[in-house]
Tab-separated table of C-alpha atoms in Angstrom:
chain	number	residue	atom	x	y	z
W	1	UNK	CA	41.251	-35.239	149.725
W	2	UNK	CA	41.314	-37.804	147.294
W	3	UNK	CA	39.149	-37.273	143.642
W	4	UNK	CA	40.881	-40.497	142.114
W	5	UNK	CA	36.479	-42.473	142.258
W	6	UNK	CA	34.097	-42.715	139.643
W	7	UNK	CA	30.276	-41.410	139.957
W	8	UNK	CA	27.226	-41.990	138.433
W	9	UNK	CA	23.806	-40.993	138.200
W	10	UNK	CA	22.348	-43.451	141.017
W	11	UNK	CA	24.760	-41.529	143.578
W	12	UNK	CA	27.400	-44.759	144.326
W	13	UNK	CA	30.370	-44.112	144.035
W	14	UNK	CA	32.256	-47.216	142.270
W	15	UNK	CA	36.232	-48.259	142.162
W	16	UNK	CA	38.540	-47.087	139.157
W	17	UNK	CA	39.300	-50.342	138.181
W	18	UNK	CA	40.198	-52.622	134.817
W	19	UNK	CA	36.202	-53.214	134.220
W	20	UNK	CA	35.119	-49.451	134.521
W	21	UNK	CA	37.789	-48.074	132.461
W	22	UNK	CA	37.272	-51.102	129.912
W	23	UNK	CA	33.632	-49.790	129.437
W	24	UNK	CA	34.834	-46.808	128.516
W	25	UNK	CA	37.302	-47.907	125.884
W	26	UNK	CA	34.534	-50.012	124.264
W	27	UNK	CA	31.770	-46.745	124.122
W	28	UNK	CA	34.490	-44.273	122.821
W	29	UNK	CA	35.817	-47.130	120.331
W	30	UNK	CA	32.293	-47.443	118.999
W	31	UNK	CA	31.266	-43.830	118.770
W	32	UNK	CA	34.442	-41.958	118.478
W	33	UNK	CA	36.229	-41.168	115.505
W	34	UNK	CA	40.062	-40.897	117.422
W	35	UNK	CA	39.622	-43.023	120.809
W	36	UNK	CA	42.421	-43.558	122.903
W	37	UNK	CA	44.107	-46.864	123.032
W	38	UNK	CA	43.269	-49.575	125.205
W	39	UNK	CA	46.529	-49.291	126.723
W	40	UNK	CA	45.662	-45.674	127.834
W	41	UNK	CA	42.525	-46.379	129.738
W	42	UNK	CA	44.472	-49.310	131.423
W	43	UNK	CA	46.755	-46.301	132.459
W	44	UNK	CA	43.992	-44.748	134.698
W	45	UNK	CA	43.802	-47.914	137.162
W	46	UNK	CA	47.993	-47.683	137.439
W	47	UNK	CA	48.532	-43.816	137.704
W	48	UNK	CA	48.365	-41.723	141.119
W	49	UNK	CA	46.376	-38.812	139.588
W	50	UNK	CA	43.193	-38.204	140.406
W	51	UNK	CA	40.371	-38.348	138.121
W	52	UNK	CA	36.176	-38.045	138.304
W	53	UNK	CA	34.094	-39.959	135.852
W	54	UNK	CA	30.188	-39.600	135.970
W	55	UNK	CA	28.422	-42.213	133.671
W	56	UNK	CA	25.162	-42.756	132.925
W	57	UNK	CA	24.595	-46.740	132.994
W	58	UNK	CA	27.401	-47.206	130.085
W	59	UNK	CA	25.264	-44.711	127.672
W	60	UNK	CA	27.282	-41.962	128.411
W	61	UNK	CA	30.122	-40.335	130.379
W	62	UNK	CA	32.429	-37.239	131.784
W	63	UNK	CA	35.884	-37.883	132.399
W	64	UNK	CA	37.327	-35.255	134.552
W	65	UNK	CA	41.311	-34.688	134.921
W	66	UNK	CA	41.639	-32.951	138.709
W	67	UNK	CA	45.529	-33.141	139.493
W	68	UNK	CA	45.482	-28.941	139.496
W	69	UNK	CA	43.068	-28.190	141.513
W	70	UNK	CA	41.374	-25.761	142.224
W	71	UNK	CA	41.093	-26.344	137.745
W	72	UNK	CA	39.621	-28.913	136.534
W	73	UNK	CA	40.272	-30.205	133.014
W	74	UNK	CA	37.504	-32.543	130.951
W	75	UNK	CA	38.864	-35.403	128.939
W	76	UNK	CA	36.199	-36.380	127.036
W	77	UNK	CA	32.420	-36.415	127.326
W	78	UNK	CA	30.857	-39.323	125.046
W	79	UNK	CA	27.290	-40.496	124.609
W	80	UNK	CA	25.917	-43.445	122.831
W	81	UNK	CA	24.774	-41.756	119.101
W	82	UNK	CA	21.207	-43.540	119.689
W	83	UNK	CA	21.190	-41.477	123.120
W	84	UNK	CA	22.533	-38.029	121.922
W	85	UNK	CA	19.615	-34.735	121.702
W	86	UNK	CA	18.329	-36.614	125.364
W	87	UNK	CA	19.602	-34.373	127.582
W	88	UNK	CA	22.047	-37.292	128.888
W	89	UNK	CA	25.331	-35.699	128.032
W	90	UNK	CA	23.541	-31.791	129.632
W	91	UNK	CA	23.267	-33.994	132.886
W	92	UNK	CA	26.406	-35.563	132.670
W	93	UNK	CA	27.584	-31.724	132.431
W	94	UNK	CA	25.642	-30.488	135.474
W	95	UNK	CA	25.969	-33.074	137.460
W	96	UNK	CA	29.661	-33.187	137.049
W	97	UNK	CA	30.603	-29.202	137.427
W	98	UNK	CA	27.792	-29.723	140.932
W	99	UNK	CA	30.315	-32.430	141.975
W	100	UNK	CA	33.153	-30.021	141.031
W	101	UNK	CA	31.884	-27.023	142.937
W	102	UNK	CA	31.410	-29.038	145.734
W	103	UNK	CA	35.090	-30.708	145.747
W	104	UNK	CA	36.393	-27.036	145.577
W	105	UNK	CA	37.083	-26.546	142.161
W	106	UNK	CA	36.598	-22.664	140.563
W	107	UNK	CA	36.917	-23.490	137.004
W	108	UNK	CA	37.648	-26.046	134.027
W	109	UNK	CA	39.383	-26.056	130.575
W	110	UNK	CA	38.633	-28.789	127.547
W	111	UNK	CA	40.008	-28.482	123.984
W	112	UNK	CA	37.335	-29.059	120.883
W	113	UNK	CA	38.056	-29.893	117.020
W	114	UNK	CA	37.458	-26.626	115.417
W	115	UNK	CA	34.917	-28.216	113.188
W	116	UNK	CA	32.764	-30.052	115.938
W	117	UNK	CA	29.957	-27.224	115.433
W	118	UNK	CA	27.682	-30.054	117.661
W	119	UNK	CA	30.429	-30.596	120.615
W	120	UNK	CA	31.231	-26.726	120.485
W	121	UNK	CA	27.525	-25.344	120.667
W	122	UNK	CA	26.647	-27.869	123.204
W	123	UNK	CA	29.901	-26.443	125.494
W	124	UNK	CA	28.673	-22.803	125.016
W	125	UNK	CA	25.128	-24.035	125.811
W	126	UNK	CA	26.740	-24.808	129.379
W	127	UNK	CA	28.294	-21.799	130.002
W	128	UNK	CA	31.998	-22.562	128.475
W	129	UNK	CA	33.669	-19.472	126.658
W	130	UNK	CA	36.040	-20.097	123.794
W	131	UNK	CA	39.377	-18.817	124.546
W	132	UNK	CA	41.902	-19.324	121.778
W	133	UNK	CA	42.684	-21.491	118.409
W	134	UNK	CA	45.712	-24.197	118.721
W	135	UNK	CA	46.906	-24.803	115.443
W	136	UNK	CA	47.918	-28.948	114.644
W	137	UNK	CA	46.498	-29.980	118.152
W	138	UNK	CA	44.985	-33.201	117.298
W	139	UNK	CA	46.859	-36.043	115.440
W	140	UNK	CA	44.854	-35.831	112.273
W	141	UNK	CA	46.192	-32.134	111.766
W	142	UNK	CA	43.474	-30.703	112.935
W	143	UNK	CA	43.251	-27.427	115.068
W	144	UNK	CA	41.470	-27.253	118.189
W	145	UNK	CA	39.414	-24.523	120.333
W	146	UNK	CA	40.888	-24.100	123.729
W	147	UNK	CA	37.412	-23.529	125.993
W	148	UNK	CA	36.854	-22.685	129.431
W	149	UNK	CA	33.928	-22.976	132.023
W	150	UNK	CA	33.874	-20.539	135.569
W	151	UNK	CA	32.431	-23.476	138.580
């Protein structure tokens, strides 16, 4: 079974390739405060590991880690600030976890900034349970809530 194929909303399923993962870059460079380097989305077209990403027409997306299966792991979930309280990102959440369930997988793990009251109430809107505190997790110094979602 291979997982390593993007998704989005119009049901194609679309290459991992340089221009998909450069889309990316560009929406969590604009609208996230600690994105990844270019040079690490370039890394997903090179890599054997198997990944699911399900956009909305470059307003939003889910990136899904799915190497362990049957657990999932989310990357990162971004939408476009003009496009956030639209219920984009809440499809981008069903839709994806449907698409897990059906590929198999029982359940999914993310990590949060402690302080990202929006991201963290948005998770536990969806069904995610907070599990534990890492101290220092992110590179700013910041700690992180380990949280996890039953498919």
């Amino acid at each position: 079974m291979t997982f390593q194929t993007w998704h989005n909303f119009n049901s194609q399923y679309v290459d991992l390739n340089s221009s998909t993962v450069n889309w990316c870059f560009e929406l969590e460079k604009e609208h996230f405060p600690w994105p990844w380097q270019q040079s690490d989305w370039q890394n997903f077209t090179k890599n054997n590991r198997k990944y699911l990403l399900v956009s909305d027409e470059k307003r939003a997306f889910a990136l899904w880690e799915l190497d362990n299966h049957p657990h999932a792991y989310l990357l990162k979930i971004i939408t476009k600030p003009d496009k956030r309280e639209s219920g984009i990102a809440s499809k981008l959440m069903t839709l994806s976890v449907d698409i897990l369930r059906d590929l198999g997988f029982k359940d999914s793990s993310l990590e949060v900034q402690v302080d990202n009251k929006a991201a963290i109430s948005f998770y536990l809107k969806h069904s995610w349970q907070q599990e534990r505190r890492i101290k220092g997790f992110y590179a700013n110094g910041q700690d992180a809530f380990t949280m996890v979602l039953k498919i």
